[in-house]
Amino acid sequence: MPHKLSFRVLHATSTDSGYSTKELEIHNPLVKGWQSIKFCPYPQEIILKLPKKTRMKKLQLLAHQFLIPTKIEVYLGSYPPEHVVSLHGTRYKRLGYVTMSDNEKTSFKARELKSVHIDAVGQYLRLVLHKNYINKFNLYNQVGVIAINVLGDEVDDEGNVIPDDKQQRVNELINRYMPNGQAYPGEEEPTTQNPIDPSVLGAMNK
């Protein structure tokens, strides 16, 4: 079942003092989020690394209330076949983009939350933030992201979902105490006596 995943920020094109990318790795109401430097070049990029290869199902982006990018492109990547474990050796697939509101209707007080539904496998998430909306509060043409949530399931090399620890314990208990084909106390063994007429069985299955 898809669940919230931790991540580590590997790279950002720029970071303003006091608004580190580490803020994105912490999820609580007091975080300040990440901001680009003043008068930064565009586009700006943020690259996240998930703990394991993941089938991503949902991405949530909470934008700053007035340091707002006009558009955010979303890419997902994984190790190339030769297993070059480096930032530049990662191949990315473009999943699409989201456009952000200029936030004038809320007088730049509310933060916009964008939820993106995804069905793709990878371990590296690349966000490309395009030029900011111009408003009277954004004096230095910056962009900012308050929070990022990633939801999905970790998968193995064949793309099969790896059960989380809780589900894995349940499966182990089932396999240990309820193996397939075993009869339990009070349960009758299957019998082949008086088999059902095939014509009746066929009618039941229709």
mmCIF file of C-alpha atoms in Angstrom:
data_model
loop_
_atom_site.group_PDB
_atom_site.id
_atom_site.type_symbol
_atom_site.label_atom_id
_atom_site.label_comp_id
_atom_site.label_asym_id
_atom_site.label_seq_id
_atom_site.Cartn_x
_atom_site.Cartn_y
_atom_site.Cartn_z
ATOM 1 C CA MET A 1 0.000 0.000 0.000
ATOM 2 C CA PRO A 2 1.446 3.423 -0.906
ATOM 3 C CA HIS A 3 2.883 5.236 2.085
ATOM 4 C CA LYS A 4 4.847 8.382 2.828
ATOM 5 C CA LEU A 5 8.541 8.016 1.991
ATOM 6 C CA SER A 6 11.576 9.734 3.429
ATOM 7 C CA PHE A 7 14.140 11.301 1.103
ATOM 8 C CA ARG A 8 17.437 13.155 1.076
ATOM 9 C CA VAL A 9 18.075 16.323 -0.925
ATOM 10 C CA LEU A 10 21.207 15.749 -3.016
ATOM 11 C CA HIS A 11 21.353 18.966 -4.979
ATOM 12 C CA ALA A 12 19.861 22.409 -5.436
ATOM 13 C CA THR A 13 20.982 24.950 -8.018
ATOM 14 C CA SER A 14 21.133 27.631 -5.321
ATOM 15 C CA THR A 15 20.144 28.103 -1.682
ATOM 16 C CA ASP A 16 19.419 31.334 0.163
ATOM 17 C CA SER A 17 20.968 31.807 3.594
ATOM 18 C CA GLY A 18 18.698 30.448 6.325
ATOM 19 C CA TYR A 19 16.540 28.423 3.905
ATOM 20 C CA SER A 20 18.532 25.234 3.421
ATOM 21 C CA THR A 21 17.339 22.250 1.406
ATOM 22 C CA LYS A 22 17.517 20.312 4.696
ATOM 23 C CA GLU A 23 14.275 22.089 5.582
ATOM 24 C CA LEU A 24 12.551 19.948 2.931
ATOM 25 C CA GLU A 25 13.636 16.738 4.686
ATOM 26 C CA ILE A 26 11.788 17.743 7.865
ATOM 27 C CA HIS A 27 8.005 17.560 8.005
ATOM 28 C CA ASN A 28 6.460 19.723 10.693
ATOM 29 C CA PRO A 29 4.446 22.981 10.799
ATOM 30 C CA LEU A 30 7.469 25.062 11.850
ATOM 31 C CA VAL A 31 9.690 24.476 8.814
ATOM 32 C CA LYS A 32 10.625 27.485 6.680
ATOM 33 C CA GLY A 33 11.265 25.518 3.510
ATOM 34 C CA TRP A 34 13.842 26.088 0.781
ATOM 35 C CA GLN A 35 14.413 29.316 -1.147
ATOM 36 C CA SER A 36 16.644 30.136 -4.093
ATOM 37 C CA ILE A 37 19.225 32.910 -3.858
ATOM 38 C CA LYS A 38 18.282 36.470 -4.736
ATOM 39 C CA PHE A 39 18.190 37.240 -8.467
ATOM 40 C CA CYS A 40 18.958 33.598 -9.256
ATOM 41 C CA PRO A 41 19.249 32.281 -12.825
ATOM 42 C CA TYR A 42 16.423 30.091 -14.136
ATOM 43 C CA PRO A 43 15.488 27.329 -14.166
ATOM 44 C CA GLN A 44 16.355 26.181 -10.642
ATOM 45 C CA GLU A 45 16.647 22.453 -9.878
ATOM 46 C CA ILE A 46 16.166 20.325 -6.781
ATOM 47 C CA ILE A 47 17.143 16.635 -6.813
ATOM 48 C CA LEU A 48 15.913 14.185 -4.174
ATOM 49 C CA LYS A 49 17.097 10.653 -3.481
ATOM 50 C CA LEU A 50 14.642 8.084 -2.115
ATOM 51 C CA PRO A 51 15.958 5.301 0.172
ATOM 52 C CA LYS A 52 15.291 2.582 -2.412
ATOM 53 C CA LYS A 53 13.919 2.069 -5.883
ATOM 54 C CA THR A 54 10.279 3.110 -5.642
ATOM 55 C CA ARG A 55 7.034 2.948 -7.565
ATOM 56 C CA MET A 56 5.902 6.495 -6.977
ATOM 57 C CA LYS A 57 2.163 7.025 -6.745
ATOM 58 C CA LYS A 58 1.762 10.602 -5.591
ATOM 59 C CA LEU A 59 3.827 13.758 -5.255
ATOM 60 C CA GLN A 60 2.735 16.751 -3.170
ATOM 61 C CA LEU A 61 4.353 20.177 -3.516
ATOM 62 C CA LEU A 62 3.627 23.044 -1.129
ATOM 63 C CA ALA A 63 4.727 26.334 -2.675
ATOM 64 C CA HIS A 64 5.779 29.510 -0.892
ATOM 65 C CA GLN A 65 2.995 32.078 -0.556
ATOM 66 C CA PHE A 66 4.707 34.731 -2.703
ATOM 67 C CA LEU A 67 8.025 33.265 -3.957
ATOM 68 C CA ILE A 68 6.086 31.275 -6.535
ATOM 69 C CA PRO A 69 7.480 29.490 -9.612
ATOM 70 C CA THR A 70 5.286 29.730 -12.699
ATOM 71 C CA LYS A 71 5.832 26.053 -13.488
ATOM 72 C CA ILE A 72 7.474 22.963 -11.952
ATOM 73 C CA GLU A 73 8.608 20.078 -14.163
ATOM 74 C CA VAL A 74 8.831 16.594 -12.647
ATOM 75 C CA TYR A 75 11.408 13.970 -13.660
ATOM 76 C CA LEU A 76 12.072 10.523 -12.191
ATOM 77 C CA GLY A 77 15.368 8.683 -12.571
ATOM 78 C CA SER A 78 17.231 5.541 -11.579
ATOM 79 C CA TYR A 79 20.666 4.035 -12.018
ATOM 80 C CA PRO A 80 21.707 3.472 -15.617
ATOM 81 C CA PRO A 81 22.421 -0.153 -16.680
ATOM 82 C CA GLU A 82 26.144 0.217 -15.938
ATOM 83 C CA HIS A 83 25.275 1.236 -12.344
ATOM 84 C CA VAL A 84 27.131 4.519 -12.387
ATOM 85 C CA VAL A 85 26.229 5.848 -8.951
ATOM 86 C CA SER A 86 26.577 9.565 -9.522
ATOM 87 C CA LEU A 87 24.281 12.505 -9.961
ATOM 88 C CA HIS A 88 25.227 13.028 -13.599
ATOM 89 C CA GLY A 89 25.096 9.292 -14.358
ATOM 90 C CA THR A 90 21.401 9.133 -13.547
ATOM 91 C CA ARG A 91 18.885 8.883 -16.358
ATOM 92 C CA TYR A 92 15.681 10.857 -15.946
ATOM 93 C CA LYS A 93 12.277 10.420 -17.510
ATOM 94 C CA ARG A 94 10.093 13.505 -17.789
ATOM 95 C CA LEU A 95 6.727 12.782 -16.176
ATOM 96 C CA GLY A 96 5.124 16.159 -16.842
ATOM 97 C CA TYR A 97 4.702 19.509 -15.141
ATOM 98 C CA VAL A 98 2.367 21.508 -12.909
ATOM 99 C CA THR A 99 1.546 25.196 -13.201
ATOM 100 C CA MET A 100 1.206 27.265 -10.063
ATOM 101 C CA SER A 101 -1.268 30.029 -9.280
ATOM 102 C CA ASP A 102 0.052 33.584 -8.994
ATOM 103 C CA ASN A 103 -1.783 33.700 -5.620
ATOM 104 C CA GLU A 104 -3.193 37.200 -6.088
ATOM 105 C CA LYS A 105 -6.688 36.036 -5.062
ATOM 106 C CA THR A 106 -5.457 35.194 -1.555
ATOM 107 C CA SER A 107 -3.406 38.406 -1.286
ATOM 108 C CA PHE A 108 -0.306 36.182 -1.106
ATOM 109 C CA LYS A 109 -1.295 34.791 2.299
ATOM 110 C CA ALA A 110 -2.247 31.187 1.464
ATOM 111 C CA ARG A 111 0.153 28.518 0.243
ATOM 112 C CA GLU A 112 -0.813 26.432 -2.761
ATOM 113 C CA LEU A 113 -0.611 22.642 -2.441
ATOM 114 C CA LYS A 114 -0.282 20.712 -5.698
ATOM 115 C CA SER A 115 -0.912 16.950 -5.735
ATOM 116 C CA VAL A 116 0.403 15.008 -8.716
ATOM 117 C CA HIS A 117 -0.710 11.417 -9.339
ATOM 118 C CA ILE A 118 2.113 9.317 -10.771
ATOM 119 C CA ASP A 119 2.743 5.687 -11.686
ATOM 120 C CA ALA A 120 6.459 5.366 -12.432
ATOM 121 C CA VAL A 121 9.522 3.639 -10.971
ATOM 122 C CA GLY A 122 12.768 5.318 -9.936
ATOM 123 C CA GLN A 123 14.935 6.434 -7.034
ATOM 124 C CA TYR A 124 15.836 10.019 -7.930
ATOM 125 C CA LEU A 125 13.276 12.810 -8.198
ATOM 126 C CA ARG A 126 14.265 15.913 -10.141
ATOM 127 C CA LEU A 127 12.187 19.087 -9.859
ATOM 128 C CA VAL A 128 12.800 21.914 -12.329
ATOM 129 C CA LEU A 129 11.412 25.251 -11.141
ATOM 130 C CA HIS A 130 10.822 27.927 -13.755
ATOM 131 C CA LYS A 131 10.868 31.700 -13.428
ATOM 132 C CA ASN A 132 8.908 33.290 -10.598
ATOM 133 C CA TYR A 133 5.683 35.258 -10.746
ATOM 134 C CA ILE A 134 6.331 38.958 -10.245
ATOM 135 C CA ASN A 135 4.597 40.557 -7.263
ATOM 136 C CA LYS A 136 5.264 43.377 -4.806
ATOM 137 C CA PHE A 137 6.470 40.997 -2.073
ATOM 138 C CA ASN A 138 8.992 39.100 -4.213
ATOM 139 C CA LEU A 139 11.569 41.863 -4.480
ATOM 140 C CA TYR A 140 14.473 39.664 -5.577
ATOM 141 C CA ASN A 141 12.778 37.338 -8.102
ATOM 142 C CA GLN A 142 13.186 34.216 -5.959
ATOM 143 C CA VAL A 143 11.281 30.924 -5.808
ATOM 144 C CA GLY A 144 10.558 28.835 -2.738
ATOM 145 C CA VAL A 145 9.141 25.446 -1.751
ATOM 146 C CA ILE A 146 7.872 24.904 1.785
ATOM 147 C CA ALA A 147 7.381 21.126 1.742
ATOM 148 C CA ILE A 148 7.543 18.043 -0.478
ATOM 149 C CA ASN A 149 5.756 14.746 0.167
ATOM 150 C CA VAL A 150 6.439 11.562 -1.790
ATOM 151 C CA LEU A 151 4.048 8.603 -1.568
ATOM 152 C CA GLY A 152 4.666 5.192 -3.069
ATOM 153 C CA ASP A 153 5.923 1.641 -2.582
ATOM 154 C CA GLU A 154 9.486 0.379 -2.544
ATOM 155 C CA VAL A 155 10.122 -2.236 -5.246
ATOM 156 C CA ASP A 156 12.757 -4.859 -6.039
ATOM 157 C CA ASP A 157 14.835 -5.067 -9.231
ATOM 158 C CA GLU A 158 11.950 -6.794 -11.041
ATOM 159 C CA GLY A 159 9.522 -4.037 -10.080
ATOM 160 C CA ASN A 160 7.635 -6.098 -7.489
ATOM 161 C CA VAL A 161 6.394 -4.200 -4.441
ATOM 162 C CA ILE A 162 8.385 -4.902 -1.267
ATOM 163 C CA PRO A 163 5.973 -5.189 1.699
ATOM 164 C CA ASP A 164 6.625 -2.725 4.493
ATOM 165 C CA ASP A 165 7.797 -4.113 7.845
ATOM 166 C CA LYS A 166 4.301 -4.376 9.320
ATOM 167 C CA GLN A 167 2.836 -6.143 6.294
ATOM 168 C CA GLN A 168 5.877 -8.404 6.059
ATOM 169 C CA ARG A 169 5.396 -9.552 9.666
ATOM 170 C CA VAL A 170 1.741 -10.328 8.944
ATOM 171 C CA ASN A 171 2.708 -12.353 5.862
ATOM 172 C CA GLU A 172 5.355 -14.263 7.831
ATOM 173 C CA LEU A 173 2.821 -15.183 10.524
ATOM 174 C CA ILE A 174 0.325 -16.339 7.900
ATOM 175 C CA ASN A 175 2.934 -18.493 6.169
ATOM 176 C CA ARG A 176 4.153 -19.901 9.486
ATOM 177 C CA TYR A 177 0.838 -20.811 11.068
ATOM 178 C CA MET A 178 -1.397 -21.193 8.020
ATOM 179 C CA PRO A 179 0.633 -22.894 5.268
ATOM 180 C CA ASN A 180 -1.256 -23.657 2.080
ATOM 181 C CA GLY A 181 -2.937 -27.053 1.865
ATOM 182 C CA GLN A 182 -2.732 -27.879 5.585
ATOM 183 C CA ALA A 183 -5.792 -28.928 7.576
ATOM 184 C CA TYR A 184 -6.248 -27.419 11.036
ATOM 185 C CA PRO A 185 -7.923 -28.789 14.164
ATOM 186 C CA GLY A 186 -11.664 -28.799 13.673
ATOM 187 C CA GLU A 187 -11.300 -28.480 9.908
ATOM 188 C CA GLU A 188 -12.196 -31.456 7.743
ATOM 189 C CA GLU A 189 -9.835 -32.701 5.086
ATOM 190 C CA PRO A 190 -11.080 -32.177 1.534
ATOM 191 C CA THR A 191 -12.890 -35.234 0.200
ATOM 192 C CA THR A 192 -13.433 -36.539 -3.289
ATOM 193 C CA GLN A 193 -16.512 -38.578 -2.329
ATOM 194 C CA ASN A 194 -19.791 -37.648 -4.001
ATOM 195 C CA PRO A 195 -18.217 -35.242 -6.470
ATOM 196 C CA ILE A 196 -20.371 -32.420 -7.823
ATOM 197 C CA ASP A 197 -21.952 -33.064 -11.184
ATOM 198 C CA PRO A 198 -19.866 -31.110 -13.749
ATOM 199 C CA SER A 199 -23.026 -29.761 -15.346
ATOM 200 C CA VAL A 200 -24.132 -28.270 -12.017
ATOM 201 C CA LEU A 201 -20.659 -26.863 -11.397
ATOM 202 C CA GLY A 202 -20.730 -25.246 -14.812
ATOM 203 C CA ALA A 203 -24.068 -23.635 -14.013
ATOM 204 C CA MET A 204 -22.723 -22.262 -10.724
ATOM 205 C CA ASN A 205 -19.749 -20.628 -12.434
ATOM 206 C CA LYS A 206 -21.826 -18.841 -15.038
#
